[in-house]
Short mmCIF file of C-alpha atoms and ligand atoms in Angstrom, two decimals:
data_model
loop_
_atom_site.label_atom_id
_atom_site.label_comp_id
_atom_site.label_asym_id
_atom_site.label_seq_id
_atom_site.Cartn_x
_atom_site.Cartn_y
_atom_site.Cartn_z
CA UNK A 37 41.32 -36.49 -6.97
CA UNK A 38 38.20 -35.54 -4.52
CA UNK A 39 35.27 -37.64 -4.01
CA UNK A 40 32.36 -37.81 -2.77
CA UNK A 41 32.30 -37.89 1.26
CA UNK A 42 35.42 -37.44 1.54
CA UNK A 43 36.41 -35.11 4.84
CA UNK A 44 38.51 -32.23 4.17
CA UNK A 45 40.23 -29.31 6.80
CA UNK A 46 40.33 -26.45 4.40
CA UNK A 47 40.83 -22.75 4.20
CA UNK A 48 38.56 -20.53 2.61
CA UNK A 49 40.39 -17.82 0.60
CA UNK A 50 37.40 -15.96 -1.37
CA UNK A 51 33.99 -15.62 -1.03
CA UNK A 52 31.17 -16.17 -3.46
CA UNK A 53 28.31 -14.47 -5.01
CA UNK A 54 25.58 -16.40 -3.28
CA UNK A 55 26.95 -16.34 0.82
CA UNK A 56 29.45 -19.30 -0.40
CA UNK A 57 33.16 -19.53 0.39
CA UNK A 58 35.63 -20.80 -1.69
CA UNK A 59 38.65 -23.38 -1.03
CA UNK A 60 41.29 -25.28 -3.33
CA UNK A 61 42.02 -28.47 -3.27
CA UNK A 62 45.51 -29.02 -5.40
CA UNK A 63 44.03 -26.10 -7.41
CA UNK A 64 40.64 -27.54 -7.58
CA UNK A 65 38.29 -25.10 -6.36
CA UNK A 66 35.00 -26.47 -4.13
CA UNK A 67 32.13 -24.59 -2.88
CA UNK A 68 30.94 -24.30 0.63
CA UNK A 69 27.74 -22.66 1.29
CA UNK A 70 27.92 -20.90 4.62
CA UNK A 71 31.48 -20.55 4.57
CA UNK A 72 33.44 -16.93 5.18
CA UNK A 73 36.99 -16.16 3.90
CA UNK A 74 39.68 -16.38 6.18
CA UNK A 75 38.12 -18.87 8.32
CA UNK A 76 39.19 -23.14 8.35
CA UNK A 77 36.82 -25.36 8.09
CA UNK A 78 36.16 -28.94 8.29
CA UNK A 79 34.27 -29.57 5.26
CA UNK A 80 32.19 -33.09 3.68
CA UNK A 81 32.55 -33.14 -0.18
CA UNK A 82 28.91 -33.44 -1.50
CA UNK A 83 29.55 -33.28 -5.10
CA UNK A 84 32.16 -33.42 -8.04
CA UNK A 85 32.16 -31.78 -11.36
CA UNK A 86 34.23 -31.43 -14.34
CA UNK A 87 36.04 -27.87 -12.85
CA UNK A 88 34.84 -27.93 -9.12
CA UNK A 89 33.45 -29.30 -6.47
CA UNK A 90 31.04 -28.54 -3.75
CA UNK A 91 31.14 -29.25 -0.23
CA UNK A 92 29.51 -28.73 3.15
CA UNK A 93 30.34 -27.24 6.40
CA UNK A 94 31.17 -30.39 9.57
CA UNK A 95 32.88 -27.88 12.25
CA UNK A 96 34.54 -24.15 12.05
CA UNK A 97 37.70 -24.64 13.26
CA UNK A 98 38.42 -21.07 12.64
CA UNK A 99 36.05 -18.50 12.24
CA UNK A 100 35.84 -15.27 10.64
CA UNK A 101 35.21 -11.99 12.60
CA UNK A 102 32.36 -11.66 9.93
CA UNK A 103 30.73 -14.26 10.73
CA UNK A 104 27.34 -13.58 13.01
CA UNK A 105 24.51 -15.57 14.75
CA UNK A 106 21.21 -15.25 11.98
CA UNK A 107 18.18 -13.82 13.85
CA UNK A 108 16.21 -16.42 11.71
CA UNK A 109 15.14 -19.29 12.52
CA UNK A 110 15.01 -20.75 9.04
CA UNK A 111 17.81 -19.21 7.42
CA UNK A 112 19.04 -22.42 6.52
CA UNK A 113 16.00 -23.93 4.88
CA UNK A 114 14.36 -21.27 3.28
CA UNK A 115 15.87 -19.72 0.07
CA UNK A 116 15.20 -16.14 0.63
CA UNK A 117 17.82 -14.72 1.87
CA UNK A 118 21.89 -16.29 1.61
CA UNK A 119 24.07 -13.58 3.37
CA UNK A 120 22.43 -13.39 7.09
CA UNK A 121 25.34 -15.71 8.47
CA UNK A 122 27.79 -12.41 7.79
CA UNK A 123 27.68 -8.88 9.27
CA UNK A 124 25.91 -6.49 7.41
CA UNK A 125 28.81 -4.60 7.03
CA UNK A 126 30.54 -7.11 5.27
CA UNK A 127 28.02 -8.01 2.91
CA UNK A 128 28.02 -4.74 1.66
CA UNK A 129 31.83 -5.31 0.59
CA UNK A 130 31.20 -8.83 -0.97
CA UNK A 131 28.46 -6.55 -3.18
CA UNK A 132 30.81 -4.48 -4.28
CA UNK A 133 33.55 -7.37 -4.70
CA UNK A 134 30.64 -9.05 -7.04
CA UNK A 135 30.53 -5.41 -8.72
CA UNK A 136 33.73 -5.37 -9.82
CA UNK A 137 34.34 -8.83 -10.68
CA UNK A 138 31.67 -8.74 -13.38
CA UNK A 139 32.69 -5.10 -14.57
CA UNK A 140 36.57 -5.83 -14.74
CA UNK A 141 35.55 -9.31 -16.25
CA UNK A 142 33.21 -7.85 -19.08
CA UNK A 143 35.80 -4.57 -19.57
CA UNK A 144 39.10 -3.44 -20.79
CA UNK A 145 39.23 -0.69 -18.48
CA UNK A 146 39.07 -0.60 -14.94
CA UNK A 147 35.79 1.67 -13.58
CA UNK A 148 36.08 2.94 -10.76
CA UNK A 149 32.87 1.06 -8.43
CA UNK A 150 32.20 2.86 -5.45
CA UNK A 151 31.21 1.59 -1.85
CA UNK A 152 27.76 0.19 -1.78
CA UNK A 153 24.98 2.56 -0.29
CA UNK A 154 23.49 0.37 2.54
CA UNK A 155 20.73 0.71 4.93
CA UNK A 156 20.66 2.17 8.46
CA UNK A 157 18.24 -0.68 9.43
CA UNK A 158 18.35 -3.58 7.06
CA UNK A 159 15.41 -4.97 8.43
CA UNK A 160 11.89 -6.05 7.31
CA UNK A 161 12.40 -3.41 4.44
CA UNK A 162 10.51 -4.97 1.53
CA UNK A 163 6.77 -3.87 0.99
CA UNK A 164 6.01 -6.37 -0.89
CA UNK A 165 5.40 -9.90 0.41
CA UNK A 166 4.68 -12.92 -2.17
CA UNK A 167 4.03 -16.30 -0.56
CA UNK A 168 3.43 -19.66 -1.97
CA UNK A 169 0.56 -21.69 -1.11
CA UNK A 170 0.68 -25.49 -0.85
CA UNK A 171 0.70 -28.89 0.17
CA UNK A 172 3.82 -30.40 2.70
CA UNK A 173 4.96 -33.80 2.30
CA UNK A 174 2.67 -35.34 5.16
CA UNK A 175 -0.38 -33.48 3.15
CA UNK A 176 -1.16 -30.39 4.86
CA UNK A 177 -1.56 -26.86 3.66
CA UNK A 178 1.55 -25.09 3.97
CA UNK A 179 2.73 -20.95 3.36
CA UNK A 180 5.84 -19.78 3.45
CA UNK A 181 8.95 -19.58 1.04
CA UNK A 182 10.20 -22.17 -0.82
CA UNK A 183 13.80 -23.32 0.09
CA UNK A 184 17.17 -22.74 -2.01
CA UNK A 185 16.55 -23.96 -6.23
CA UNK A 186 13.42 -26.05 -4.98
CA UNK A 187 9.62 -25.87 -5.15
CA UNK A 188 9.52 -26.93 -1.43
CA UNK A 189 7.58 -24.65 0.91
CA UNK A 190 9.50 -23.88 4.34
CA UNK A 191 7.11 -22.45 6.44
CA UNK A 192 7.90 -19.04 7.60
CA UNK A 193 5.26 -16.97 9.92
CA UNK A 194 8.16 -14.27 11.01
CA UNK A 195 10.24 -13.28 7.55
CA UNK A 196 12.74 -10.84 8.74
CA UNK A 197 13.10 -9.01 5.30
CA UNK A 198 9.12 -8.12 5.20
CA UNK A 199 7.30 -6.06 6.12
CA UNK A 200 5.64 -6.42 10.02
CA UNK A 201 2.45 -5.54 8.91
CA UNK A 202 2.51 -7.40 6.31
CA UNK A 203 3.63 -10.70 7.83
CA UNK A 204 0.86 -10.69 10.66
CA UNK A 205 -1.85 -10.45 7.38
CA UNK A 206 -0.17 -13.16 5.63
CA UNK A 207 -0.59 -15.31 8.93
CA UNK A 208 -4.48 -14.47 9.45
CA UNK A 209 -5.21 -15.39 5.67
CA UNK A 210 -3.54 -18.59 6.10
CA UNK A 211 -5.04 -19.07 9.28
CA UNK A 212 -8.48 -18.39 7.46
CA UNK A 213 -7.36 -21.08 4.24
CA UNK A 214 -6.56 -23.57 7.24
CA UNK A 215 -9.84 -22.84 9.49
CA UNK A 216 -12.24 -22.91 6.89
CA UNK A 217 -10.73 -25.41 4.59
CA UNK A 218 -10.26 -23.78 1.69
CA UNK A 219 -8.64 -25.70 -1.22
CA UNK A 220 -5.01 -25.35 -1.77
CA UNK A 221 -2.86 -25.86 -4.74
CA UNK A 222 -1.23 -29.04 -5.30
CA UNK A 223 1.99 -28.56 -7.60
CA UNK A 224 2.14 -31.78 -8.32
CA UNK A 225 -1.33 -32.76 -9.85
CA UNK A 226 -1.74 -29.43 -11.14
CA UNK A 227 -5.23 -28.84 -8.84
CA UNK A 228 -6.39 -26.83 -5.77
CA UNK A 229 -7.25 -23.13 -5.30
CA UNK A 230 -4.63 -20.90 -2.91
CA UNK A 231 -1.58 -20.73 -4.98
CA UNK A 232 0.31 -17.71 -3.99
CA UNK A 233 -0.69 -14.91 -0.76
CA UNK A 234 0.14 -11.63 -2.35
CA UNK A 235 0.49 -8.48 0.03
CA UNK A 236 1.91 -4.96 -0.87
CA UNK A 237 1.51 -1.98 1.54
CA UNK A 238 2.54 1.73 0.94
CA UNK A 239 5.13 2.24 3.75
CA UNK A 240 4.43 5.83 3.40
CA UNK A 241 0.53 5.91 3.22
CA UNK A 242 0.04 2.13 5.30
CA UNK A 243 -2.49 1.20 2.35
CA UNK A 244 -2.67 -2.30 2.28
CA UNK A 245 -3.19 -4.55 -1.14
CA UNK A 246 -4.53 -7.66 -1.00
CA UNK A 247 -4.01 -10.20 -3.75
CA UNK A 248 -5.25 -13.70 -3.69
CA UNK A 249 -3.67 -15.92 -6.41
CA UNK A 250 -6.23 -18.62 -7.34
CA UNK A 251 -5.89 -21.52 -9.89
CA UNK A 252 -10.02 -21.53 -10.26
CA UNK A 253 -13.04 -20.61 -9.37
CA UNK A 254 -13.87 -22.74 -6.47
CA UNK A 255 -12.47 -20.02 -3.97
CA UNK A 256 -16.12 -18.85 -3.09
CA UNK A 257 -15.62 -17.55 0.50
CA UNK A 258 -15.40 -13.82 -0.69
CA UNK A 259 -18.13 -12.31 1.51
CA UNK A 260 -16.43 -14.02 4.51
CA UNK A 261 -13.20 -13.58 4.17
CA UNK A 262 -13.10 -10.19 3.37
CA UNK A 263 -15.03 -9.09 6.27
CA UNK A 264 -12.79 -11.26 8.35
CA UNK A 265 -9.58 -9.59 7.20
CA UNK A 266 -10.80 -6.11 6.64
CA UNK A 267 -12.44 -5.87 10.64
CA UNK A 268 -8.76 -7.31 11.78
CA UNK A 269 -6.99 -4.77 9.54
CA UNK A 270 -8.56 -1.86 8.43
CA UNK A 271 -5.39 -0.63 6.47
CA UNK A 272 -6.39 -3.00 3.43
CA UNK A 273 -7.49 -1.09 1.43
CA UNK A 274 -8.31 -3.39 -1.05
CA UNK A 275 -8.42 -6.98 -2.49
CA UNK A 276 -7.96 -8.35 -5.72
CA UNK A 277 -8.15 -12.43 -6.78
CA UNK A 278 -5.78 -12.78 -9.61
CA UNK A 279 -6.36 -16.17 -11.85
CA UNK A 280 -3.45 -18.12 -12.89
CA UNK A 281 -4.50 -21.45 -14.11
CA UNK A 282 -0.96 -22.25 -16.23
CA UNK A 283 1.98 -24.33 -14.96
CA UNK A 284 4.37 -21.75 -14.33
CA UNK A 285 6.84 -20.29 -12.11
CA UNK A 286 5.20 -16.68 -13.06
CA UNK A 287 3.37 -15.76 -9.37
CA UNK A 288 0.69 -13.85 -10.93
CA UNK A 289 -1.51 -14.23 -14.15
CA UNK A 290 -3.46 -11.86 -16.18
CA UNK A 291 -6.62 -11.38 -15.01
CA UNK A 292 -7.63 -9.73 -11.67
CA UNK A 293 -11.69 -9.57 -10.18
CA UNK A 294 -11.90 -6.51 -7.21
CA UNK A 295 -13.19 -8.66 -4.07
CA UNK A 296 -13.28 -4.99 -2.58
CA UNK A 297 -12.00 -1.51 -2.67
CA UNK A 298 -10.69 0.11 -5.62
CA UNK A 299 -7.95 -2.84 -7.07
CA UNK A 300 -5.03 -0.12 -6.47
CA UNK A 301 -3.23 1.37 -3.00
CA UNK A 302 -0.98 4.69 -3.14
CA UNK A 303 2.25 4.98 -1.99
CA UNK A 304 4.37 8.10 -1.45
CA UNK A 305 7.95 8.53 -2.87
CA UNK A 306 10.20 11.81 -2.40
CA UNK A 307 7.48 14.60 -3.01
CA UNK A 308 5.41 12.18 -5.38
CA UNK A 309 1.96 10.31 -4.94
CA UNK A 310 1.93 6.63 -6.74
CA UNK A 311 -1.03 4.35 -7.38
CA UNK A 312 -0.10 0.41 -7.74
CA UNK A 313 -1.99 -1.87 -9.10
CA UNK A 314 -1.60 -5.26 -8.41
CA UNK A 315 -0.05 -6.29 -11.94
CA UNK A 316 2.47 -2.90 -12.31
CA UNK A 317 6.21 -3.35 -10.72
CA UNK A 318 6.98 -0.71 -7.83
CA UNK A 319 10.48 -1.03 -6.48
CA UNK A 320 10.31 -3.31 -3.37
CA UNK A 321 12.45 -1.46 -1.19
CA UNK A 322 11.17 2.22 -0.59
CA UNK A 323 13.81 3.53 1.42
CA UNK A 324 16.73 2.48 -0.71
CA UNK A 325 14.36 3.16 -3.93
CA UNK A 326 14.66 7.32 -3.50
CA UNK A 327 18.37 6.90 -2.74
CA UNK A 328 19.04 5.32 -6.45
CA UNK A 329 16.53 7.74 -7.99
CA UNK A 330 18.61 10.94 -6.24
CA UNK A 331 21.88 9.26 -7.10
CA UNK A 332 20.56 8.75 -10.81
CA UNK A 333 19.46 12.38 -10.69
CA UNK A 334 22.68 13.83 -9.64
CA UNK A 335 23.57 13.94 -12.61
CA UNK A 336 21.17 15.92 -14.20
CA UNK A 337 20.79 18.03 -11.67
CA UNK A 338 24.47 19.41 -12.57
CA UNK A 339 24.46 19.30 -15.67
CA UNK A 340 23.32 22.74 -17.24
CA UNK A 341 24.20 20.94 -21.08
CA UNK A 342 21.00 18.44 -20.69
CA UNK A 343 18.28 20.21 -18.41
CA UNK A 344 15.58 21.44 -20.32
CA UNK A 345 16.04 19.16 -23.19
CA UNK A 346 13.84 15.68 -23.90
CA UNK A 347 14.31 12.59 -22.20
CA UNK A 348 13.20 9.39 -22.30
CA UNK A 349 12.26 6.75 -19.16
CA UNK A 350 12.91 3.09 -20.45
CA UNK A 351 11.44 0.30 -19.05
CA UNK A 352 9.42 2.77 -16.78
CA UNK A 353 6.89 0.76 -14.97
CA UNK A 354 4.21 2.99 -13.46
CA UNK A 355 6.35 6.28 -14.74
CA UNK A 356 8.48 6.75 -10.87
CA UNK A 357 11.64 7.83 -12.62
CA UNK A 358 10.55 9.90 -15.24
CA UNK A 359 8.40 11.74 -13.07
CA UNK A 360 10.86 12.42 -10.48
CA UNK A 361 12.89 13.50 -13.40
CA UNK A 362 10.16 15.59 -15.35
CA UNK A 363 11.33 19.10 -13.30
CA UNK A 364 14.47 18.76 -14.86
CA UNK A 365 13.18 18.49 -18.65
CA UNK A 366 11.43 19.54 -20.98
CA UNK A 367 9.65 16.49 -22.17
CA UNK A 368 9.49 13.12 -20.66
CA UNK A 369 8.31 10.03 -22.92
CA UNK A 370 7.93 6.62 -20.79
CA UNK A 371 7.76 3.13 -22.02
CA UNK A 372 6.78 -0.14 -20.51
CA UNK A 373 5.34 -3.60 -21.43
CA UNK A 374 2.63 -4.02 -19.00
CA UNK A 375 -0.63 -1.95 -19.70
CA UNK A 376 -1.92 -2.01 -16.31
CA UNK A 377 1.52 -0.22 -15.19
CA UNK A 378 0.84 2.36 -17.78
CA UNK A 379 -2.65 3.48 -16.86
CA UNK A 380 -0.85 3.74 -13.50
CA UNK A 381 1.65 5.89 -14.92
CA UNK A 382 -0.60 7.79 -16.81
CA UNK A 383 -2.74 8.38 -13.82
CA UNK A 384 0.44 9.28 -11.60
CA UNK A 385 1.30 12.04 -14.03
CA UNK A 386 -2.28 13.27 -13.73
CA UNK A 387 -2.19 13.33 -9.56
CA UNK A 388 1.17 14.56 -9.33
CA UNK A 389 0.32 17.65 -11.86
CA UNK A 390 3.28 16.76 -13.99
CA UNK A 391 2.23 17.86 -17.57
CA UNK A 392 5.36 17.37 -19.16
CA UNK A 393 5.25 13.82 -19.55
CA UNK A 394 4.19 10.87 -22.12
CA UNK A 395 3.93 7.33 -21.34
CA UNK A 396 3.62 4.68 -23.67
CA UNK A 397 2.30 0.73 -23.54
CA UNK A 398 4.83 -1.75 -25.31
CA UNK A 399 8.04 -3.46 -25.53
CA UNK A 400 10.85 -0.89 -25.79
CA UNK A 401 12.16 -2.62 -28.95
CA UNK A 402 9.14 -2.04 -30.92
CA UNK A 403 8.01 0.76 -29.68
CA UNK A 404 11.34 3.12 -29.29
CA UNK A 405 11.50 3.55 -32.79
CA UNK A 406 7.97 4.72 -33.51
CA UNK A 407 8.14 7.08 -30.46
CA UNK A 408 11.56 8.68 -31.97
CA UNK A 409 9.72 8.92 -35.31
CA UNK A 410 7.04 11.24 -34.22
CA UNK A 411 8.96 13.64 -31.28
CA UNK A 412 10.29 16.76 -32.51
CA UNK A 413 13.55 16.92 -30.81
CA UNK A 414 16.38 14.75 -29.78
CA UNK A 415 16.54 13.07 -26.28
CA UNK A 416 19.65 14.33 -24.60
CA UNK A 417 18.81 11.45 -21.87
CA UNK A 418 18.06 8.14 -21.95
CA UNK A 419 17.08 6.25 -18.17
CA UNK A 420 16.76 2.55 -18.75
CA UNK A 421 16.15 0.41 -15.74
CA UNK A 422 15.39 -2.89 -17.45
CA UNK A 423 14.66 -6.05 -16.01
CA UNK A 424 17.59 -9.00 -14.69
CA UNK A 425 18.08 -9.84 -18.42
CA UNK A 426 19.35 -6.19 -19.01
CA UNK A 427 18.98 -4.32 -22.66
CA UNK A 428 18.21 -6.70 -25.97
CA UNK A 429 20.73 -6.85 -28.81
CA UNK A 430 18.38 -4.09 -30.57
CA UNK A 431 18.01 -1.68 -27.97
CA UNK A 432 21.67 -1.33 -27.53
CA UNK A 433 21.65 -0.59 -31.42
CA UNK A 434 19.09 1.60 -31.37
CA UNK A 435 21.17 3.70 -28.40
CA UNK A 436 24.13 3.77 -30.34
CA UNK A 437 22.49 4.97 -33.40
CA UNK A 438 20.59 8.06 -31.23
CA UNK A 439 23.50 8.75 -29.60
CA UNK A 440 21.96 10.59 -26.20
CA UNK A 441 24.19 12.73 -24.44
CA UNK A 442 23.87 10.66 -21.31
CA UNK A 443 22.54 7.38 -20.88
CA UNK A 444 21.49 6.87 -17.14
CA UNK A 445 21.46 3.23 -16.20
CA UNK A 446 20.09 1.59 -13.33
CA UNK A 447 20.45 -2.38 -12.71
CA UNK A 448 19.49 -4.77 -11.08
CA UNK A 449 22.04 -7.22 -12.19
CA UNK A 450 25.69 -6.39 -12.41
CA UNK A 451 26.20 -9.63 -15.08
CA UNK A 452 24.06 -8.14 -17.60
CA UNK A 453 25.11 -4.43 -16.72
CA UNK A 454 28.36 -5.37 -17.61
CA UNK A 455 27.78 -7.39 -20.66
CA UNK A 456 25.66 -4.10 -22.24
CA UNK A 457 28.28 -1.88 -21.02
CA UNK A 458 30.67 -3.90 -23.32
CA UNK A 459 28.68 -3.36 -26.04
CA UNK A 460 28.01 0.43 -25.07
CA UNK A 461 31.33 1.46 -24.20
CA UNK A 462 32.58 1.79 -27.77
CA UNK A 463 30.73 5.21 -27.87
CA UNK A 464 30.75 5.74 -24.36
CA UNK A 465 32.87 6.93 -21.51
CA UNK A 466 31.99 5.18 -18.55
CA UNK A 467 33.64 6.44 -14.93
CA UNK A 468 32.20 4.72 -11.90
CA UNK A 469 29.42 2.73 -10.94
CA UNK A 470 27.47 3.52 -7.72
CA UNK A 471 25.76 -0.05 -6.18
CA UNK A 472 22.96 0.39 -4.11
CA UNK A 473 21.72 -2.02 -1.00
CA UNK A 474 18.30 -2.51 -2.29
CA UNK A 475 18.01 -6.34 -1.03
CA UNK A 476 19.99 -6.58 1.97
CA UNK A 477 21.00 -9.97 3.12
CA UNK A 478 20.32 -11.39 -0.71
CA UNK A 479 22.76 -11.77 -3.04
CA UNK A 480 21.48 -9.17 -5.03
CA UNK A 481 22.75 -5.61 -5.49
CA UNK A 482 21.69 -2.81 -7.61
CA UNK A 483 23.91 -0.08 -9.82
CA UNK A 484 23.60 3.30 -11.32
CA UNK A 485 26.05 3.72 -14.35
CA UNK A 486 26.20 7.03 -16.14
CA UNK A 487 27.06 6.69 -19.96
CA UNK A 488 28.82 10.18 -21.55
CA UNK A 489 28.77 10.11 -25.34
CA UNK A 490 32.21 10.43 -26.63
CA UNK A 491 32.54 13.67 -28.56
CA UNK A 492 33.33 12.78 -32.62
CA UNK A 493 35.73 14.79 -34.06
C1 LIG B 77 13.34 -3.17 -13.02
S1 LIG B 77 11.71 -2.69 -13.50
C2 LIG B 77 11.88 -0.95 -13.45
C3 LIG B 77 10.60 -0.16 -13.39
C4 LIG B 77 10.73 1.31 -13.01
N1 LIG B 77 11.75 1.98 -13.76
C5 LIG B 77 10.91 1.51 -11.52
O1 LIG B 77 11.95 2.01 -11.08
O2 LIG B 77 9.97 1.17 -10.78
C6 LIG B 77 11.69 -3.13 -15.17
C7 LIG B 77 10.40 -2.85 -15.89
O3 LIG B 77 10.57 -3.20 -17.28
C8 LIG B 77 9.36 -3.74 -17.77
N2 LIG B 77 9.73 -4.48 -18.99
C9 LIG B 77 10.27 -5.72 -19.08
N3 LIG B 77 10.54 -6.02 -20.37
C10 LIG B 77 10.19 -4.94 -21.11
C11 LIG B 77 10.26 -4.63 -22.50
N4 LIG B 77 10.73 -5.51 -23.38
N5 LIG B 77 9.81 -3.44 -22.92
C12 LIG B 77 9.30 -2.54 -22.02
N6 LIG B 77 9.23 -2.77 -20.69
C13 LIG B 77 9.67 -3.95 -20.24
C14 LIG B 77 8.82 -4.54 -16.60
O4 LIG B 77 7.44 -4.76 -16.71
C15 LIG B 77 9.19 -3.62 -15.41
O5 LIG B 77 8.15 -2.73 -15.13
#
């Protein structure tokens, strides 16, 4: 039987989903963050549960050829990223590994899941940065990401998986919060300003957004700090205080006041313009984002049976997929939950001259059914790209009962992929699933699935 801090050599024969190897004891299995299969290791045993264990790295007696030195300095504090200890390379084919384990889990038949589509340079890639704002334990205002399943800020000034520009403005605001004294939030009481530094730029344009996440109103610096930030960067574009006075994990809250510029930046994707507002999702990797649009395209564009019919974009947040799919279709109808993301869709139709296409505000549930009421002719396609929790019980039905040729869908979670697959596959062929890196050295992976309708006799 294990206990607690007990000292264990062990060898690691698997890895996990979240940068963890895995060892057995006697058949009991621990976890040991850090840890690489194929390598021994010296291990501390931190915890015991009903089924497993977890334990902690002492010494790496042997270690794996996968295992590399993390450019970051506080990798092991902060909880952003889990796989930097292993090669790039590698991670890629513990991504697919996670892939298939959830697929093969979730189905009787075995898909086939291809390699996963990485990044030439899997660095700084994400455009859009979101740091917390707070108090350390010694009471001084902190910024920087909090660390693994915990609300405590690890500050972080260089964040290897942002973007450069980005970083260097999240410094000088902080440096402006700390110089001036401006309140910050305090988790704990439930008081203070500064809760969350907000910064998205168009990689393709450099147009800077600007959001300041404030608890209340005492923030009253405006004048100042804009001109401050604006003369040092004269990409922003524009800058928006969002109020979010609840006790919640959610970063931003509902309403946003323009401290300058228009409230929106434009980014370009493929041969298409976007605006972004600061409350609409926009896929935070740009480079990767095209790839999974072309690979969810593929499809359509060789398939002579579906162009020119009606399709619809689920889930579409400002309208990217549909209208990089609207030259293959006839009609496009979008729909998403969040307005703001709509009138951005709306407008993006307008700027990109793509006339074919319909968005609408409202959860897909509710408002699928009145949509497929009042459209003359069948969808052929379907794109859903929902969010981590994947489709809801009466989506799926509502798929199954139109029965679209082709059912394009893109994930960001290979657990609830699978599960809807399951549910889906009844009237569905399903041959391969294509992951893409979107979040390199994260745990997380992305997929494009495409559904065929089984023919009835
Ligand atoms: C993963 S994002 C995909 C957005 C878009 N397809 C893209 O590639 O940028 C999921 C989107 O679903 C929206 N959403 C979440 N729940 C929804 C629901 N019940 N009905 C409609 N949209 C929803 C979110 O606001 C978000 O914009």
């Amino acid at each position: 039987m294990l206990e607690k801090n007990q000292e264990y050599e062990v060898d690691i024969i698997d890895d996990g989903y979240q940068g963890e190897g895995i060892a057995k004891i006697d058949n009991f299995p621990i976890f040991i963050q850090g840890a690489i299969k194929g390598e021994r290791i010296k291990i501390k045993i931190l915890k015991v549960q009903t089924n497993f264990a977890y334990g902690k790295i002492i010494q790496i007696i042997k270690e794996s050829s996968n295992r590399v030195e993390a450019e970051c300095e506080e990798y092991k504090k902060c909880g952003g990223c889990n796989l930097r200890h292993i090669s790039y390379d590698y991670t890629l084919k513990i991504k697919k590994a996670i892939v298939e384990n959830c697929l093969y889990k979730a189905l009787n038949k075995n898909i086939e899941v291809h390699d996963v589509i990485g990044m030439e340079n899997p660095l700084f890639y994400r455009n859009k940065l979101q740091y917390p704002v707070g108090i350390d334990k010694d009471g001084n205002a902190v910024m920087g990401v909090y660390s693994s399943r915990t609300h405590n800020i690890v500050p972080v000034s260089n964040c290897y998986i942002q973007n450069e520009l980005c970083n260097k403005i999240a410094n000088d605001i902080f440096a402006f919060i700390k110089e001036n004294n401006v309140s910050v939030y305090n988790e704990t009481i439930l008081k203070g300003t500064v809760r969350h530094i907000v910064i998205r730029i168009g990689v393709k344009t450099n147009e800077v957004l600007v959001t300041i996440v404030v608890n209340d109103n005492n923030f009253k610096m405006d004048k100042e700090f804009v001109k401050y930030i604006t003369e040092k960067y004269p990409n922003i574009k524009s800058i928006v205080k969002n109020y979010n006075t609840k006790n919640t994990n959610v970063i931003l809250g509902n309403k946003n006041e323009i401290m300058f510029g228009s409230g929106y930046i434009y980014d370009i994707l493929g041969e298409y313009k976007f605006k972004i507002s600061p409350l609409s999702f926009y896929q935070v990797n740009p480079i990767q984002t095209e790839i999974l649009y072309n690979t969810a395209l593929n499809e359509i564009k060789s398939s002579s049976d579906v162009k020119n019919s009606t399709a619809l974009d689920l889930y579409c947040g400002i309208g990217t997929i549909g209208i990089f799919a609207s030259k293959y279709f006839k009609k496009v109808y979008g729909i998403e939950i969040v307005e703001q993301a709509i009138e951005d869709a709306k407008e993006n139709a307008k700027i990109n001259n793509v006339g074919n296409i319909k968005f609408y505000a409202g959860d897909v549930e509710k408002v699928l059914p009145q949509i497929l009421d009042k459209i003359d002719e069948k969808p052929k396609v379907v794109f859903v790209d929902p969010p981590r929790k994947g489709l809801d019980n009466k989506t799926v039905e509502l798929l199954k009962s139109l029965k679209p040729e082709k059912i394009i869908y893109i994930s960001c979670n290979p657990a609830t992929l699978a599960r809807d697959l399951k549910e889906l596959q009844e009237n569905y062929t399903i041959n391969s699933v294509q992951p893409v890196d979107m979040f390199p050295f994260t745990h997380h992976v992305e997929c494009v699935t495409v559904l065929y309708a089984r023919k009835t006799m």
